[in-house]
Backbone as a printed PyTorch tensor [residue, N CA C, xyz], in Angstrom:
tensor([[[  0.8330,  -1.1880,   0.0000],
         [  0.0000,   0.0000,   0.0000],
         [  0.8770,   1.2500,   0.0000]],

        [[  0.3340,   2.3260,  -0.5090],
         [  1.0870,   3.5780,  -0.6360],
         [  0.9480,   4.4310,   0.6210]],

        [[  2.0030,   5.1920,   0.8970],
         [  2.0230,   6.1310,   2.0070],
         [  2.4550,   7.4860,   1.4480]],

        [[  1.8020,   8.5660,   1.8740],
         [  2.1270,   9.9090,   1.4070],
         [  2.7070,  10.7160,   2.5670]],

        [[  3.9260,  11.2260,   2.3760],
         [  4.5740,  11.9830,   3.4520],
         [  5.2500,  13.2390,   2.8940]],

        [[  5.5400,  14.1760,   3.7990],
         [  6.3250,  15.3610,   3.4430],
         [  7.7900,  14.9310,   3.5150]],

        [[  8.3070,  14.5660,   2.3740],
         [  9.6360,  13.9490,   2.2740],
         [ 10.6630,  14.9700,   1.7920]],

        [[ 11.5830,  15.4120,   2.6610],
         [ 12.6070,  16.3820,   2.2570],
         [ 13.4850,  15.8110,   1.1290]],

        [[ 13.5100,  16.4830,   0.0180],
         [ 14.3620,  16.1010,  -1.1130],
         [ 14.5930,  17.3250,  -1.9840]],

        [[ 15.5650,  17.2480,  -2.8830],
         [ 15.9530,  18.3550,  -3.7570],
         [ 16.2790,  19.6220,  -2.9630]],

        [[ 16.8070,  19.4290,  -1.7640],
         [ 17.2430,  20.5430,  -0.9390],
         [ 16.1440,  21.2420,  -0.1710]],

        [[ 14.9120,  20.7620,  -0.2590],
         [ 13.7860,  21.4260,   0.4050],
         [ 13.5440,  20.8640,   1.8030]],

        [[ 13.2630,  21.7400,   2.7480],
         [ 12.9860,  21.3480,   4.1260],
         [ 11.5540,  20.8180,   4.2620]],

        [[ 11.3680,  19.9550,   5.2280],
         [ 10.0320,  19.3970,   5.4990],
         [  9.0110,  20.5150,   5.7580]],

        [[  9.4030,  21.5630,   6.4920],
         [  8.4700,  22.6510,   6.8020],
         [  7.9870,  23.3610,   5.5340]],

        [[  8.8640,  23.5020,   4.5590],
         [  8.4760,  24.1300,   3.2880],
         [  7.5220,  23.2230,   2.5240]],

        [[  7.8130,  21.9380,   2.5080],
         [  6.9410,  20.9770,   1.8330],
         [  5.5560,  20.9750,   2.4840]],

        [[  5.5060,  21.0750,   3.8030],
         [  4.2240,  21.1500,   4.5060],
         [  3.4780,  22.4290,   4.1430]],

        [[  4.2040,  23.5620,   4.1090],
         [  3.5760,  24.8420,   3.7820],
         [  2.9140,  24.7880,   2.4020]],

        [[  3.6060,  24.2120,   1.4230],
         [  3.0740,  24.1190,   0.0560],
         [  2.2410,  22.8560,  -0.1690]],

        [[  2.1180,  22.0110,   0.8520],
         [  1.3860,  20.7440,   0.7720],
         [  1.9020,  19.8510,  -0.3780]],

        [[  3.2180,  19.6960,  -0.4150],
         [  3.8720,  18.8570,  -1.4180],
         [  4.1950,  17.5140,  -0.7630]],

        [[  3.4790,  16.4760,  -1.1760],
         [  3.7080,  15.1570,  -0.5940],
         [  4.3660,  14.2220,  -1.6010]],

        [[  5.0740,  13.2470,  -1.0440],
         [  5.7280,  12.2280,  -1.8590],
         [  5.0880,  10.8840,  -1.5440]],

        [[  4.7770,  10.1670,  -2.6020],
         [  4.1880,   8.8270,  -2.4820],
         [  5.3070,   7.8070,  -2.3240]],

        [[  5.1830,   6.9700,  -1.2850],
         [  6.1270,   5.8900,  -1.0360],
         [  5.4150,   4.5630,  -1.2510]],

        [[  6.0670,   3.6520,  -1.9450],
         [  5.5670,   2.2910,  -2.1140],
         [  6.6850,   1.3600,  -1.6660]],

        [[  6.3660,   0.4490,  -0.7670],
         [  7.3440,  -0.4890,  -0.2140],
         [  8.5740,   0.2500,   0.3300]],

        [[  8.3250,   1.3960,   0.9670],
         [  9.4060,   2.1560,   1.5900],
         [ 10.2570,   2.9890,   0.6580]],

        [[  9.9280,   3.0190,  -0.6230],
         [ 10.7020,   3.7770,  -1.6090],
         [  9.8850,   4.9470,  -2.1510]],

        [[ 10.5040,   6.1430,  -2.2880],
         [  9.7810,   7.2760,  -2.8920],
         [  9.6240,   7.0550,  -4.3950]],

        [[  8.3860,   7.1840,  -4.8830],
         [  8.1450,   6.9390,  -6.3100],
         [  7.6870,   8.1800,  -7.0760]],

        [[  6.9190,   9.0760,  -6.4220],
         [  6.4760,  10.2870,  -7.1130],
         [  6.0790,  11.3560,  -6.1030]],

        [[  6.1570,  12.6060,  -6.5540],
         [  5.8120,  13.7570,  -5.7240],
         [  4.6940,  14.5320,  -6.4120]],

        [[  3.7210,  14.9950,  -5.6210],
         [  2.5710,  15.7080,  -6.1710],
         [  2.5440,  17.1680,  -5.7630]],

        [[  2.2270,  18.0230,  -6.7380],
         [  2.1200,  19.4700,  -6.5450],
         [  0.6770,  19.8550,  -6.8700]],

        [[ -0.0860,  20.2250,  -5.8430],
         [ -1.5100,  20.5110,  -6.0170],
         [ -1.7000,  21.9970,  -6.3290]],

        [[ -2.3280,  22.2750,  -7.4610],
         [ -2.6210,  23.6510,  -7.8780],
         [ -3.9500,  24.0940,  -7.2650]],

        [[ -4.1850,  25.4110,  -7.1500],
         [ -5.4350,  25.9050,  -6.5670],
         [ -6.6940,  25.3570,  -7.2560]],

        [[ -6.5990,  25.0010,  -8.5320],
         [ -7.7470,  24.4580,  -9.2620],
         [ -8.0660,  23.0350,  -8.8320]],

        [[ -7.1610,  22.4170,  -8.0750],
         [ -7.3420,  21.0210,  -7.6880],
         [ -6.5550,  20.0670,  -8.5610]],

        [[ -6.0780,  20.5470,  -9.6970],
         [ -5.2440,  19.7220, -10.5660],
         [ -3.8950,  19.4590,  -9.9010]],

        [[ -3.3050,  18.3120, -10.1890],
         [ -2.0330,  17.9450,  -9.5830],
         [ -0.9930,  17.6320, -10.6520]],

        [[  0.1670,  18.2590, -10.5370],
         [  1.3190,  17.9030, -11.3880],
         [  2.0920,  16.8520, -10.6120]],

        [[  2.4390,  15.7630, -11.2780],
         [  3.1040,  14.6400, -10.6320],
         [  4.4790,  14.4420, -11.2460]],

        [[  5.4850,  14.3860, -10.3810],
         [  6.8840,  14.1780, -10.8080],
         [  7.3070,  12.7920, -10.3730]],

        [[  7.5810,  11.9270, -11.3360],
         [  8.0960,  10.5820, -11.0400],
         [  9.5650,  10.7240, -10.6540]],

        [[  9.9820,  10.0050,  -9.6280],
         [ 11.2860,  10.2460,  -9.0310],
         [ 12.4150,   9.3350,  -9.4940]],

        [[ 12.1310,   8.2010, -10.0660],
         [ 13.2280,   7.3090, -10.4620],
         [ 14.0520,   7.9250, -11.5800]],

        [[ 15.3540,   7.8740, -11.4420],
         [ 16.2720,   8.5170, -12.3920],
         [ 16.3000,   7.8390, -13.7560]],

        [[ 15.9240,   6.5570, -13.8280],
         [ 15.9900,   5.8440, -15.1090],
         [ 14.7660,   6.0990, -15.9990]],

        [[ 13.8670,   6.9710, -15.5550],
         [ 12.6870,   7.3180, -16.3530],
         [ 13.1020,   8.3580, -17.3920]],

        [[ 12.7290,   8.1630, -18.6610],
         [ 13.0610,   9.1710, -19.6840],
         [ 12.4870,  10.5420, -19.3100]],

        [[ 13.2140,  11.5900, -19.6450],
         [ 12.8290,  12.9660, -19.2880],
         [ 11.3870,  13.2760, -19.6800]],

        [[ 10.9820,  12.8320, -20.8540],
         [  9.6270,  13.1320, -21.3470],
         [  8.5280,  12.4620, -20.5130]],

        [[  8.8990,  11.4450, -19.7240],
         [  7.9180,  10.7110, -18.9220],
         [  7.9710,  11.0580, -17.4360]],

        [[  8.8290,  11.9970, -17.0520],
         [  8.9850,  12.3240, -15.6260],
         [  7.7870,  13.0750, -15.0570]],

        [[  7.1200,  13.8820, -15.8610],
         [  5.9970,  14.6890, -15.3860],
         [  4.6890,  14.2350, -16.0130]],

        [[  3.6260,  14.2430, -15.2110],
         [  2.2810,  13.9810, -15.7120],
         [  1.3160,  14.8680, -14.9260]],

        [[  0.0760,  14.8840, -15.3410],
         [ -0.9310,  15.7210, -14.6820],
         [ -2.1780,  14.9080, -14.3980]],

        [[ -2.8590,  15.3040, -13.3340],
         [ -4.1180,  14.6690, -12.9610],
         [ -5.0920,  15.7950, -12.6220]],

        [[ -6.2670,  15.7820, -13.2040],
         [ -7.2410,  16.8350, -12.9400],
         [ -7.1670,  17.9300, -13.9870]],

        [[ -7.9080,  18.9910, -13.7450],
         [ -8.0290,  20.0860, -14.7100],
         [ -6.8760,  21.0870, -14.5990]],

        [[ -6.3420,  21.4600, -15.7580],
         [ -5.3220,  22.5050, -15.8150],
         [ -5.7260,  23.6160, -16.7680]],

        [[ -6.9910,  23.6320, -17.1670],
         [ -7.4810,  24.6700, -18.0620],
         [ -7.4190,  26.0350, -17.3810]],

        [[ -7.9080,  26.1210, -16.1660],
         [ -7.9150,  27.3610, -15.3960],
         [ -7.1780,  27.1470, -14.0770]],

        [[ -5.9340,  26.7480, -14.1700],
         [ -5.2260,  26.3710, -12.9380],
         [ -4.5300,  27.5430, -12.2700]],

        [[ -4.1120,  28.5350, -13.0130],
         [ -3.4040,  29.6470, -12.4060],
         [ -2.0290,  29.2480, -11.9100]],

        [[ -1.5810,  29.8960, -10.8610],
         [ -0.2220,  29.7380, -10.3540],
         [ -0.1420,  28.7330,  -9.2070]],

        [[  0.8670,  27.8660,  -9.2530],
         [  1.1050,  26.9470,  -8.1530],
         [  1.5380,  27.7550,  -6.9230]],

        [[  0.8880,  27.5000,  -5.7820],
         [  1.2300,  28.1900,  -4.5420],
         [  0.4230,  29.4400,  -4.2710]],

        [[ -0.3590,  29.9040,  -5.2360],
         [ -1.1360,  31.1450,  -5.0570],
         [ -2.0440,  31.0590,  -3.8410]],

        [[ -2.6180,  29.9100,  -3.5860],
         [ -3.5530,  29.7450,  -2.4730],
         [ -2.8690,  29.7950,  -1.1050]],

        [[ -1.5470,  29.8780,  -1.0840],
         [ -0.8060,  29.9430,   0.1850],
         [ -0.5930,  31.3860,   0.6520]],

        [[ -0.9360,  32.3480,  -0.1920],
         [ -0.7000,  33.7650,   0.1160],
         [ -1.9430,  34.5910,  -0.2080]],

        [[ -2.3700,  35.4050,   0.7290],
         [ -3.4870,  36.3130,   0.4710],
         [ -3.0040,  37.4230,  -0.4650]],

        [[ -3.9320,  38.0200,  -1.2430],
         [ -3.5290,  39.1120,  -2.1330],
         [ -2.8120,  40.2240,  -1.3620]],

        [[ -1.6850,  40.6750,  -1.8900],
         [ -0.9370,  41.7750,  -1.2930],
         [ -0.3700,  41.4920,   0.0890]],

        [[ -0.3390,  40.2410,   0.5060],
         [  0.0750,  39.8940,   1.8720],
         [  1.5700,  40.0720,   2.1330]],

        [[  2.3490,  40.1770,   1.0950],
         [  3.7890,  40.4260,   1.2060],
         [  4.0950,  41.6810,   0.3910]],

        [[  5.2820,  42.2060,   0.5530],
         [  5.6950,  43.3630,  -0.2330],
         [  5.8220,  43.0010,  -1.7140]],

        [[  6.1730,  41.7190,  -1.9600],
         [  6.4050,  41.3040,  -3.3450],
         [  5.8840,  39.9010,  -3.6130]],

        [[  5.7440,  39.6260,  -4.8920],
         [  5.4720,  38.2780,  -5.3710],
         [  6.6330,  37.9100,  -6.2910]],

        [[  7.1170,  36.6750,  -6.1750],
         [  8.1620,  36.1950,  -7.0670],
         [  7.5820,  35.0210,  -7.8380]],

        [[  7.5810,  35.1500,  -9.1590],
         [  6.9920,  34.1190, -10.0140],
         [  8.1130,  33.3140, -10.6590]],

        [[  8.0830,  32.0110, -10.4250],
         [  9.0770,  31.0920, -10.9650],
         [  8.4510,  30.2690, -12.0750]],

        [[  9.2970,  29.4590, -12.7270],
         [  8.7970,  28.6460, -13.8400],
         [  8.4380,  27.2250, -13.4350]],

        [[  9.0110,  26.6750, -12.3910],
         [  8.7770,  25.2690, -12.0670],
         [  8.2200,  25.0430, -10.6770]],

        [[  7.5430,  23.9090, -10.5100],
         [  6.9360,  23.5740,  -9.2180],
         [  7.9520,  23.4800,  -8.0950]],

        [[  9.1500,  22.9730,  -8.3600],
         [ 10.1760,  22.9090,  -7.3190],
         [ 10.7910,  24.2900,  -7.0530]],

        [[ 10.6960,  25.1940,  -8.0270],
         [ 11.3430,  26.4980,  -7.8990],
         [ 10.6300,  27.4280,  -6.9190]],

        [[  9.2960,  27.3860,  -6.8770],
         [  8.5680,  28.2570,  -5.9400],
         [  8.9510,  27.9570,  -4.4920]],

        [[  8.8880,  26.6990,  -4.0350],
         [  9.3080,  26.4530,  -2.6560],
         [ 10.8070,  26.6850,  -2.4310]],

        [[ 11.6230,  26.4540,  -3.4530],
         [ 13.0590,  26.7360,  -3.3230],
         [ 13.2820,  28.2270,  -3.1050]],

        [[ 12.5920,  29.0490,  -3.8880],
         [ 12.6840,  30.5060,  -3.7370],
         [ 12.1680,  30.9580,  -2.3820]],

        [[ 11.0970,  30.3470,  -1.9270],
         [ 10.5150,  30.6820,  -0.6240],
         [ 11.5440,  30.4630,   0.4870]],

        [[ 12.2800,  29.3590,   0.3970],
         [ 13.3240,  29.0930,   1.3900],
         [ 14.4730,  30.0930,   1.2700]],

        [[ 14.9280,  30.3500,   0.0370],
         [ 16.0540,  31.2780,  -0.1560],
         [ 15.7110,  32.6840,   0.3130]],

        [[ 14.4630,  33.0880,   0.1080],
         [ 14.0300,  34.4350,   0.4780],
         [ 13.4690,  34.4940,   1.9030]],

        [[ 13.6060,  33.3920,   2.6290],
         [ 13.1780,  33.3060,   4.0310],
         [ 11.7090,  33.6950,   4.2240]],

        [[ 10.8750,  33.3710,   3.2230],
         [  9.4470,  33.6430,   3.3170],
         [  9.0570,  35.0970,   3.1560]],

        [[  9.9840,  35.9550,   2.7280],
         [  9.6990,  37.3970,   2.6150],
         [  8.8990,  37.7680,   1.3750]],

        [[  8.8070,  36.8540,   0.3950],
         [  8.0610,  37.1180,  -0.8350],
         [  7.0620,  35.9910,  -1.0480]],

        [[  5.9320,  36.3120,  -1.6590],
         [  4.9590,  35.2910,  -2.0260],
         [  5.5400,  34.5580,  -3.2460]],

        [[  5.9980,  33.3410,  -3.0500],
         [  6.6680,  32.5990,  -4.1220],
         [  5.7110,  31.5930,  -4.7520]],

        [[  5.5060,  31.7590,  -6.0580],
         [  4.5690,  30.9370,  -6.8180],
         [  5.2280,  30.5290,  -8.1330]],

        [[  4.5920,  29.6330,  -8.8670],
         [  5.1520,  29.2780, -10.1680],
         [  4.0610,  29.0650, -11.2070]],

        [[  4.4460,  29.3410, -12.4410],
         [  3.5860,  29.0290, -13.5830],
         [  3.7160,  27.5290, -13.8470]],

        [[  2.7970,  26.9760, -14.6060],
         [  2.8580,  25.5480, -14.9190],
         [  4.0630,  25.1980, -15.7610]],

        [[  4.4060,  26.0740, -16.6930],
         [  5.5670,  25.8880, -17.5670],
         [  5.8070,  27.1900, -18.3080]],

        [[  6.9220,  27.2730, -19.0110],
         [  7.1940,  28.4740, -19.8070],
         [  6.1110,  28.6640, -20.8680]],

        [[  5.6490,  27.5650, -21.4320],
         [  4.6370,  27.6330, -22.4930],
         [  3.2980,  28.1570, -21.9830]],

        [[  2.9890,  27.9490, -20.6980],
         [  1.7050,  28.4100, -20.1500],
         [  1.8540,  29.6590, -19.2800]],

        [[  3.0390,  30.2410, -19.2240],
         [  3.3060,  31.3670, -18.3190],
         [  2.3310,  32.5260, -18.5250]],

        [[  2.1440,  32.9540, -19.7570],
         [  1.2600,  34.0870, -20.0190],
         [ -0.1730,  33.7580, -19.6080]],

        [[ -0.6470,  32.5840, -19.9860],
         [ -2.0120,  32.1710, -19.6410],
         [ -2.1990,  32.1070, -18.1250]],

        [[ -1.2290,  31.5020, -17.4260],
         [ -1.3270,  31.3570, -15.9690],
         [ -1.3180,  32.7120, -15.2760]],

        [[ -0.4700,  33.6160, -15.7310],
         [ -0.3930,  34.9550, -15.1290],
         [ -1.6190,  35.7950, -15.4690]],

        [[ -2.1710,  35.6080, -16.6460],
         [ -3.3980,  36.3110, -17.0210],
         [ -4.5510,  35.8510, -16.1300]],

        [[ -4.6090,  34.5480, -15.8770],
         [ -5.6560,  33.9910, -15.0170],
         [ -5.5980,  34.6140, -13.6180]],

        [[ -4.3950,  34.8120, -13.0850],
         [ -4.2070,  35.3510, -11.7350],
         [ -3.7230,  36.8030, -11.7460]],

        [[ -4.0410,  37.5420, -12.8160],
         [ -3.5480,  38.9080, -12.9840],
         [ -3.8640,  39.7960, -11.7760]],

        [[ -5.1080,  39.8080, -11.3100],
         [ -5.4900,  40.6860, -10.1890],
         [ -4.7190,  40.3240,  -8.9320]],

        [[ -4.5580,  39.0290,  -8.6740],
         [ -3.8130,  38.5870,  -7.4900],
         [ -2.3580,  39.0510,  -7.5970]],

        [[ -1.7220,  38.8190,  -8.7340],
         [ -0.3240,  39.2370,  -8.9370],
         [ -0.2020,  40.7470,  -8.7690]],

        [[ -1.1000,  41.4720,  -9.3860],
         [ -1.0320,  42.9300,  -9.3860],
         [ -1.3010,  43.5320,  -8.0020]],

        [[ -1.7750,  42.7410,  -7.0480],
         [ -2.0380,  43.2360,  -5.6950],
         [ -0.7420,  43.4620,  -4.8990]],

        [[  0.3860,  42.9950,  -5.4340],
         [  1.6640,  43.1570,  -4.7430],
         [  2.3760,  44.4090,  -5.2510]],

        [[  3.1780,  45.0480,  -4.3770],
         [  3.8880,  46.2770,  -4.7510],
         [  4.9760,  46.0130,  -5.7870]],

        [[  5.6310,  44.8490,  -5.6660],
         [  6.7150,  44.4830,  -6.5870],
         [  6.4460,  43.0990,  -7.1510]],

        [[  6.7810,  42.9270,  -8.4270],
         [  6.6070,  41.6440,  -9.1150],
         [  7.9630,  41.2160,  -9.6560]],

        [[  8.5060,  40.1450,  -9.0860],
         [  9.7900,  39.6120,  -9.5500],
         [  9.5240,  38.4160, -10.4540]],

        [[ 10.1230,  38.4270, -11.6460],
         [ 10.0050,  37.3070, -12.5800],
         [ 11.3210,  36.5490, -12.5780]],

        [[ 11.2650,  35.2890, -12.1930],
         [ 12.4650,  34.4600, -12.0860],
         [ 12.2430,  33.1720, -12.8840]],

        [[ 12.1870,  33.3370, -14.1930],
         [ 11.9980,  32.1780, -15.0590],
         [ 13.3410,  31.5190, -15.3540]],

        [[ 13.2870,  30.3060, -15.8900],
         [ 14.5030,  29.5330, -16.1400],
         [ 15.4600,  30.2520, -17.0810]],

        [[ 16.7330,  29.9950, -16.8740],
         [ 17.7940,  30.5730, -17.6970],
         [ 17.9810,  29.7260, -18.9600]],

        [[ 16.9610,  29.7500, -19.8240],
         [ 17.0180,  29.0570, -21.1130],
         [ 16.1240,  29.8200, -22.0980]],

        [[ 16.0910,  29.3850, -23.3330],
         [ 15.3160,  30.1040, -24.3540],
         [ 13.8280,  30.1890, -24.0040]],

        [[ 13.2560,  29.0870, -23.5080],
         [ 11.8320,  29.0870, -23.1530],
         [ 11.5520,  30.0790, -22.0320]],

        [[ 12.4300,  30.1110, -21.0250],
         [ 12.2650,  31.0430, -19.9200],
         [ 12.3580,  32.4880, -20.3710]],

        [[ 13.2730,  32.7580, -21.2980],
         [ 13.4260,  34.1230, -21.8120],
         [ 12.2000,  34.5460, -22.6140]],

        [[ 11.6110,  33.6160, -23.3930],
         [ 10.3800,  33.9250, -24.1300],
         [  9.2290,  34.2040, -23.1620]],

        [[  9.1340,  33.3920, -22.1050],
         [  8.0760,  33.5850, -21.1100],
         [  8.2120,  34.9540, -20.4510]],

        [[  9.4330,  35.3450, -20.1380],
         [  9.6840,  36.6630, -19.5390],
         [  9.1900,  37.7680, -20.4670]],

        [[  9.4930,  37.6540, -21.7460],
         [  9.0730,  38.6640, -22.7300],
         [  7.5550,  38.7350, -22.8550]],

        [[  6.8640,  37.6120, -22.6240],
         [  5.3990,  37.5980, -22.7130],
         [  4.7330,  38.1290, -21.4470]],

        [[  5.3150,  37.8180, -20.2820],
         [  4.6730,  38.1590, -19.0120],
         [  4.9840,  39.5830, -18.5510]],

        [[  6.2180,  40.0230, -18.6710],
         [  6.6140,  41.3330, -18.1500],
         [  5.6990,  42.4740, -18.6170]],

        [[  5.3460,  42.5630, -19.9090],
         [  4.5120,  43.6910, -20.3590],
         [  3.0680,  43.6590, -19.8520]],

        [[  2.6660,  42.5990, -19.1950],
         [  1.2960,  42.5010, -18.6880],
         [  1.0700,  43.3990, -17.4720]],

        [[  2.1680,  43.8740, -16.8580],
         [  2.0810,  44.6380, -15.6180],
         [  2.8120,  45.9680, -15.7600]],

        [[  2.5410,  46.8910, -14.8570],
         [  3.1840,  48.1950, -14.8410],
         [  4.7010,  48.0100, -14.7600]],

        [[  5.4240,  48.5860, -15.7100],
         [  6.8760,  48.3930, -15.7790],
         [  7.5960,  48.8700, -14.5200]],

        [[  6.9670,  49.7680, -13.7510],
         [  7.5910,  50.2620, -12.5250],
         [  7.5260,  49.2290, -11.3960]],

        [[  6.7130,  48.1840, -11.5740],
         [  6.5490,  47.1490, -10.5500],
         [  7.3170,  45.8710, -10.8800]],

        [[  7.7130,  45.6980, -12.1370],
         [  8.2790,  44.4210, -12.5920],
         [  9.8050,  44.4410, -12.5420]],

        [[ 10.3450,  43.3680, -11.9700],
         [ 11.7940,  43.1960, -11.8810],
         [ 12.1550,  41.8250, -12.4380]],

        [[ 13.2430,  41.7710, -13.1740],
         [ 13.7190,  40.5070, -13.7390],
         [ 14.8560,  39.9670, -12.8830]],

        [[ 14.6890,  38.7520, -12.3730],
         [ 15.7600,  38.0800, -11.6470],
         [ 16.5680,  37.3310, -12.6930]],

        [[ 17.7530,  37.8300, -12.9680],
         [ 18.5830,  37.2790, -14.0240],
         [ 19.4750,  36.1670, -13.4740]],

        [[ 19.1310,  34.9330, -13.7970],
         [ 19.9270,  33.7940, -13.3610],
         [ 21.1030,  33.6380, -14.3240]],

        [[ 22.3080,  33.6880, -13.7960],
         [ 23.4750,  33.6320, -14.6890],
         [ 24.2960,  32.3630, -14.5270]],

        [[ 24.3270,  31.7900, -13.3320],
         [ 25.2000,  30.6330, -13.1200],
         [ 24.4570,  29.3100, -13.0000]],

        [[ 23.1500,  29.3470, -12.8290],
         [ 22.3390,  28.1270, -12.7080],
         [ 21.1140,  28.2580, -13.6050]],

        [[ 20.4710,  27.1270, -13.8900],
         [ 19.2950,  27.1260, -14.7630],
         [ 18.0480,  27.6640, -14.0620]],

        [[ 17.8730,  27.2930, -12.7870],
         [ 16.6610,  27.7050, -12.1010],
         [ 16.8820,  27.8170, -10.5960]],

        [[ 15.8460,  28.2340,  -9.8780],
         [ 15.9540,  28.4740,  -8.4380],
         [ 16.2980,  27.2000,  -7.6670]],

        [[ 15.7570,  26.0630,  -8.0720],
         [ 16.0440,  24.8380,  -7.3360],
         [ 17.5190,  24.4560,  -7.4430]],

        [[ 18.1720,  24.7600,  -8.5510],
         [ 19.6020,  24.4770,  -8.6710],
         [ 20.4220,  25.3290,  -7.6990]],

        [[ 19.9290,  26.5360,  -7.4000],
         [ 20.6290,  27.3840,  -6.4230],
         [ 20.4870,  26.7770,  -5.0400]]])
């Protein structure tokens, strides 16, 4: 039978996993997959075995048509001075730890859905004084930045330029 626990991995503390409600499924004492629940109820699932082909590591369960940002439900509108938007499910909690909880850290579903996800949660995002965009340091992340940044007042938007690592979780 399966057991679901807040399993510290990828450098994340148990308390952060609890805050974001990120659980890992264990079968026969081994971690097999981790679930990231979006406010819509849809879940992104990351299979953990290293021998799984990259294209098969992620899957989804539930609706992602109107899912918005992962982690948005953990922060009330304008509850922090800033919101930091990341590209990946592991990046939002990683950023939350690095920033010591000082920013509302959330993530888009992917670079391809960044504009749609931010448009869905536009009012919530815009409720913060500062908007930091911290997308992946790759071509897709740069395209997402170009699509999302103009959606908000340029005086509020800041680009977190990752130069030595691909994303927040690598830091």
